[in-house]
CSV table of C-alpha atoms in Angstrom, one decimal:
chain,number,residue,atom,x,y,z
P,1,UNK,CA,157.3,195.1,54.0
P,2,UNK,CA,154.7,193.3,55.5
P,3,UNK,CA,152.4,190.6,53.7
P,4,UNK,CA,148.6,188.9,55.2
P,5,UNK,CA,149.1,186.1,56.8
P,6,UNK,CA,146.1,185.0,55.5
P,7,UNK,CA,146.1,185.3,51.6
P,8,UNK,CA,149.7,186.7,51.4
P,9,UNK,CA,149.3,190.4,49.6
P,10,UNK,CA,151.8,192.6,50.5
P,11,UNK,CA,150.5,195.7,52.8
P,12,UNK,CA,151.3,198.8,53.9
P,13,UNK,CA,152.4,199.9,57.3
P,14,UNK,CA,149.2,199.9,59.7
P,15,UNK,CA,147.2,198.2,56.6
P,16,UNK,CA,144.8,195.3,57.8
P,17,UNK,CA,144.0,193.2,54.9
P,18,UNK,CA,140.3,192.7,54.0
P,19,UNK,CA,140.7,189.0,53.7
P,20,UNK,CA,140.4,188.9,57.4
P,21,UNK,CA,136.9,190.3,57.8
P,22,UNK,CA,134.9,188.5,54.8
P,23,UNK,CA,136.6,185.0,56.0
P,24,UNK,CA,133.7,184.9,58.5
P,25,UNK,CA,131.4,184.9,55.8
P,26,UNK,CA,133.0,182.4,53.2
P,27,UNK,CA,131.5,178.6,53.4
P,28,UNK,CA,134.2,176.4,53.7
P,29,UNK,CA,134.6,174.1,50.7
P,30,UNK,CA,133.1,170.3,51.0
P,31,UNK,CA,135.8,167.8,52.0
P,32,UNK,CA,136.8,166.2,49.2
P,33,UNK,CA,136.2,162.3,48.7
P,34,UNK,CA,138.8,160.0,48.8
P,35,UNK,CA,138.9,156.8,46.2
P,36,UNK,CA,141.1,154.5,46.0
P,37,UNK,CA,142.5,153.6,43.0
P,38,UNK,CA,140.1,151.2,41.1
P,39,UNK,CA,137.2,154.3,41.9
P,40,UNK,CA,136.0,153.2,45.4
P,41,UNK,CA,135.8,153.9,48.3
P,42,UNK,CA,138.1,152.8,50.5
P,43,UNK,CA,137.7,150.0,53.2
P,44,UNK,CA,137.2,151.2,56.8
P,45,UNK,CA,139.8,151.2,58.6
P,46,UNK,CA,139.6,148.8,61.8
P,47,UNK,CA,136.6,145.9,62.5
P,48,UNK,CA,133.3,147.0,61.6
P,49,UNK,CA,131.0,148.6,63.9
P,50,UNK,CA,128.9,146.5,66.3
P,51,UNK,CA,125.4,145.7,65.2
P,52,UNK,CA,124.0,147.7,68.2
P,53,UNK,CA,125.6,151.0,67.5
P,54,UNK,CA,129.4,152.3,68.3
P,55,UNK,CA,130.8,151.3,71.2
P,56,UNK,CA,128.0,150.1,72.6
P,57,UNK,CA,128.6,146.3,74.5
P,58,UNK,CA,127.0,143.3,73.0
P,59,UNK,CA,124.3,142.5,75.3
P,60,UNK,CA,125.2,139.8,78.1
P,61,UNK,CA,124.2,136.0,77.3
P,62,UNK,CA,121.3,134.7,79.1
P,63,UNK,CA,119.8,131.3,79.0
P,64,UNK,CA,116.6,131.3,77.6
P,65,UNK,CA,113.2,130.9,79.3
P,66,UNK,CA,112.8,127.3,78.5
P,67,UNK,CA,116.0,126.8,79.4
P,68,UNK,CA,115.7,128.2,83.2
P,69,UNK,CA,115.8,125.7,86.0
P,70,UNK,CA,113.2,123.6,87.0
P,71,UNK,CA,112.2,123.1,90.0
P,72,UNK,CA,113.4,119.8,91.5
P,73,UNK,CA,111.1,117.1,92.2
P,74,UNK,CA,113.2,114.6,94.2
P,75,UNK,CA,111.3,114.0,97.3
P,76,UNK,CA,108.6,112.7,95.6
P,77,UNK,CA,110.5,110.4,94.0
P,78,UNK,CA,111.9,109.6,97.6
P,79,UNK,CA,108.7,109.9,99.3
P,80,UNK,CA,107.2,107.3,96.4
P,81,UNK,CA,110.6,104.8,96.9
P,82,UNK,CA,110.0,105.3,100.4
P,83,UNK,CA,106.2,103.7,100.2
P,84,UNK,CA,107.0,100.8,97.9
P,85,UNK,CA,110.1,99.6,100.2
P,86,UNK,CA,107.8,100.3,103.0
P,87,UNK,CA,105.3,98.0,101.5
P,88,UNK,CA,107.8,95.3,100.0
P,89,UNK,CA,108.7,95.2,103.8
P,90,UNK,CA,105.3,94.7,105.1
P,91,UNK,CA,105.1,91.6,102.3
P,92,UNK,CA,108.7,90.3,103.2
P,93,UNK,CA,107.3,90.1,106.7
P,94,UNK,CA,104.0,88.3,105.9
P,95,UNK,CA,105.2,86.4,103.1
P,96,UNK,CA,108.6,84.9,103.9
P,97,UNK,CA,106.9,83.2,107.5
P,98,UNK,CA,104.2,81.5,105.9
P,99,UNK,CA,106.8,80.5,102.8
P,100,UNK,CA,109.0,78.7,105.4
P,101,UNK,CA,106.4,77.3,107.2
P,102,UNK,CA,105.0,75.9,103.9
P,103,UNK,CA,108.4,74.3,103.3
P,104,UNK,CA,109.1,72.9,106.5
P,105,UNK,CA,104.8,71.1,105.8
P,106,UNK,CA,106.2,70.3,102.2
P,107,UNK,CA,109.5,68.3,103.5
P,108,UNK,CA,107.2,67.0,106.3
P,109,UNK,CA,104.3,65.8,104.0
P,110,UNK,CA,107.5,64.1,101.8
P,111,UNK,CA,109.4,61.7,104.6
P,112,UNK,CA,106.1,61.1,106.0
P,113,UNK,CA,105.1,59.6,102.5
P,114,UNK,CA,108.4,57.7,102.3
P,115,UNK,CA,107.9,56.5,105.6
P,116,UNK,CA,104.6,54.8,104.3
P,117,UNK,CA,105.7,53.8,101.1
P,118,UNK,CA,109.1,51.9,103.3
P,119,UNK,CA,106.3,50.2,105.1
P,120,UNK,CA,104.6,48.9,102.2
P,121,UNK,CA,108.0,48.1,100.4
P,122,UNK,CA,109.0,45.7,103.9
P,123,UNK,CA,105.6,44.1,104.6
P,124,UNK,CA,105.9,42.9,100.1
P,125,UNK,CA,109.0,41.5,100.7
P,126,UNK,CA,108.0,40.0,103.9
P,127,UNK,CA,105.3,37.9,102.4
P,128,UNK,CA,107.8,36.8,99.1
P,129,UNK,CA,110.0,35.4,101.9
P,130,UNK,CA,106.6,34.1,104.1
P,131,UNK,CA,105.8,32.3,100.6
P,132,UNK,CA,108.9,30.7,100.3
P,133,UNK,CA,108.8,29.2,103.4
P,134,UNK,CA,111.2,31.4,105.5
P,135,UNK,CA,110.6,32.0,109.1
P,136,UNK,CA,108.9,35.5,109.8
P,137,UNK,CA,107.9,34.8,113.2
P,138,UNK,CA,108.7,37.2,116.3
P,139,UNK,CA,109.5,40.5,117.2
P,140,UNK,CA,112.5,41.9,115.8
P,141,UNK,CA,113.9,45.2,114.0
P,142,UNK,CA,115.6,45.3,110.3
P,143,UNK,CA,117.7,48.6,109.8
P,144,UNK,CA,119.7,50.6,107.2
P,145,UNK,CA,122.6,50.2,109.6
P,146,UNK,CA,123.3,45.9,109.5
P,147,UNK,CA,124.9,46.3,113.0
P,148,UNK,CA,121.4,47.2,114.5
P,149,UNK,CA,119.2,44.4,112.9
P,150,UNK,CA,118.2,42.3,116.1
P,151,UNK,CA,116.8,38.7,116.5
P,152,UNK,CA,115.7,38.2,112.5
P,153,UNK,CA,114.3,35.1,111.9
P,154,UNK,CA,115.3,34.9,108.3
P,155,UNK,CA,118.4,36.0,106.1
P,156,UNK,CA,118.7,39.8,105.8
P,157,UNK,CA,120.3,40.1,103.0
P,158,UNK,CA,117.6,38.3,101.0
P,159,UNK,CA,114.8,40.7,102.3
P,160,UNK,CA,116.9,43.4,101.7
P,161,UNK,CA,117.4,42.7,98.1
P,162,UNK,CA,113.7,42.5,97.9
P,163,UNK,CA,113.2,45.8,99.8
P,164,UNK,CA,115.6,47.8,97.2
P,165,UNK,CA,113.1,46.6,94.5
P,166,UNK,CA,110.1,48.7,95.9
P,167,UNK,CA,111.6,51.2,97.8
P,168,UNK,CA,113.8,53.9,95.9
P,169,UNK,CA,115.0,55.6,98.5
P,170,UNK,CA,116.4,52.7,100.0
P,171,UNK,CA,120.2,54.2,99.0
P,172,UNK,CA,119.0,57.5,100.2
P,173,UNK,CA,117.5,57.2,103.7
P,174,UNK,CA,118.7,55.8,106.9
P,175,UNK,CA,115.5,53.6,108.1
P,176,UNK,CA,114.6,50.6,110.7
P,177,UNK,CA,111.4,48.8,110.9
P,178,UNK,CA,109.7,46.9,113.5
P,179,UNK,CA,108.2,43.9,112.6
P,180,UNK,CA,105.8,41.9,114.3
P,181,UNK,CA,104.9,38.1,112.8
P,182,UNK,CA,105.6,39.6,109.4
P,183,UNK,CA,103.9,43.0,110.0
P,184,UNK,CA,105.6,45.7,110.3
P,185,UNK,CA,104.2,47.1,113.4
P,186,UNK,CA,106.5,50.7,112.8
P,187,UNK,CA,108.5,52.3,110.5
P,188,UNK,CA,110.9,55.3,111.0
P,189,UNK,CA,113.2,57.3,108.4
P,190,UNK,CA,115.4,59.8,107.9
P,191,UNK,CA,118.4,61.3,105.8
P,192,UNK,CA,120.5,61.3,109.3
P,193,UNK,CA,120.9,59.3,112.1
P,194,UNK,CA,122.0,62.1,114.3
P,195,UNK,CA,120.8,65.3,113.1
P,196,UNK,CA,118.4,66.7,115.1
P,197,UNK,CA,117.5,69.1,112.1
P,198,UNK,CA,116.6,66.5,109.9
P,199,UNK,CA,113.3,65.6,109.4
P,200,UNK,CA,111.6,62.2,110.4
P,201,UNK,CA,108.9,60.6,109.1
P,202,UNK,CA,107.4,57.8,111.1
P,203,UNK,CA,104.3,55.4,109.9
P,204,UNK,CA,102.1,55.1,112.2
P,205,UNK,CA,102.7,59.5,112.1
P,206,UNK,CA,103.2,61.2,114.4
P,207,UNK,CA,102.1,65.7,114.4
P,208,UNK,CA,104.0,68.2,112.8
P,209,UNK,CA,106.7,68.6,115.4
P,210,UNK,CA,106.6,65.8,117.0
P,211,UNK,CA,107.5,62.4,115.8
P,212,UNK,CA,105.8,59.2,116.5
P,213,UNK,CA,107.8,57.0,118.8
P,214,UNK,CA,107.5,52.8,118.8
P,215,UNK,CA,105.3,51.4,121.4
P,216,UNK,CA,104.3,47.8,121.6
P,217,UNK,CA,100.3,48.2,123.1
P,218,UNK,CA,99.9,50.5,120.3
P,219,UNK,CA,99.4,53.7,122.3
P,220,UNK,CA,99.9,57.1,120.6
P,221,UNK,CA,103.3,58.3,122.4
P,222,UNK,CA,105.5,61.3,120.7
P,223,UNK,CA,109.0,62.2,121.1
P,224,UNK,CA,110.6,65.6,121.8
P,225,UNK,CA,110.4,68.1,118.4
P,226,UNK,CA,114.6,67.9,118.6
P,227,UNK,CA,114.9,64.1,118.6
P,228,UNK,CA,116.8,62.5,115.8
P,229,UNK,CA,116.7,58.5,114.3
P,230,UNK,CA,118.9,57.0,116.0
P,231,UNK,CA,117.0,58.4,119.5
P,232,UNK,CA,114.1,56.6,118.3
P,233,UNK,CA,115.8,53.2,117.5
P,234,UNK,CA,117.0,52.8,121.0
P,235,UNK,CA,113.4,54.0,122.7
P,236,UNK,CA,111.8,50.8,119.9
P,237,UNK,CA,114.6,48.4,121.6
P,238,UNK,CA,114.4,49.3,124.3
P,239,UNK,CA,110.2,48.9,124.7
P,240,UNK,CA,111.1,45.5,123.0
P,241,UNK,CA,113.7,44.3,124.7
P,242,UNK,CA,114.4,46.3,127.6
């Protein structure tokens, strides 16, 4: 015997059960909802959804506006460090000359002074000696170097114990003087004897690359820019006893 596939009542051969043609019309019971066992709901299964709907992508990370690159202002700042070393240039060029050649006037200015103040030192302790009755008489030349005193009247030793007492830089300076009748006719100093880089200072002075040279009328006569001492202590001899 045959049976309904669909609600299982037995039929007849041929017979086509009615449950067949009124299931088109039957609303389908609500799905039933599932709890679990404390009377919730259960969790989802699986990660939650994404905040901007299933499966769509999280947007892509961006910087923010404020956060987009500037543009870059490096040539100014090169165009600006460009001008000052272009101008500390222009200064180094003016300034560092006229710094030297202030210098150079400075030193000059200085032995020139010492040379004077040598001068004054020698003609004091030539009058102590005068006074004492020594003999200053003549022509002669007293020098830092004892090998190059010539025809001194009077003990050198003496004057220059006297000489150390007014002159300061008698330790310092290499030096000869010309002395005329107890006058000191010329006066010549230096920190070298052979140096021509070293500055001389000369009483009478001479200009401010030459200096002065000895000369027994008096006459202005200057020696080469590049001359050193001991140059000049051989033109004095020689004008005196040549």
């Amino acid at each position: 015997m045959p049976f309904c596939t669909q609600c299982g009542r037995p039929l007849a051969e041929g017979e086509t059960c009615s449950c067949r043609n009124n299931s088109a019309n039957i609303t389908p019971p609500p799905p039933q909802s599932q709890y679990n066992g404390y009377g919730y709901q259960p969790y989802q299964q699986g990660y939650p959804q994404a905040p901007y709907g299933y499966g769509q992508p999280y947007p892509p990370y961006g910087q923010p506006p404020y956060a987009q690159q500037k543009k870059s202002n490096g040539w100014i700042v090169g165009l600006v460090i460009g001008i000052v070393l272009l101008f500390a240039l222009i200064a180094a060029a003016i300034l560092v000359p006229a710094m030297l050649g202030y210098t150079r006037k400075a030193r000059l200015s200085n032995i020139r002074s010492e040379a004077n103040v040598l001068r004054k030192a020698a003609e004091t302790s030539m009058i102590e000696i005068d006074e004492e009755g020594s003999n200053v008489k003549g022509r002669y030349i007293i020098s830092s170097d004892k090998k190059d005193n010539v025809a001194v009247p009077f003990d050198v030793d003496d004057f220059n114990a006297r000489l150390d007492r007014y002159f300061e830089g008698a330790e310092k300076y290499k030096y000869f003087i010309v002395v005329n009748n107890g006058y000191v006719e010329y006066a010549a100093l230096s920190e070298s004897w052979t140096k021509k880089t070293e500055k001389i200072g000369t009483w009478p002075v001479g200009t401010d690359d030459k200096p002065r040279e000895y000369s027994k009328d008096g006459s202005s006569v200057f020696s080469d820019k590049k001359t050193n001492l001991d140059t000049l202590y051989w033109k004095a001899y020689d004008e005196i006893f040549g």
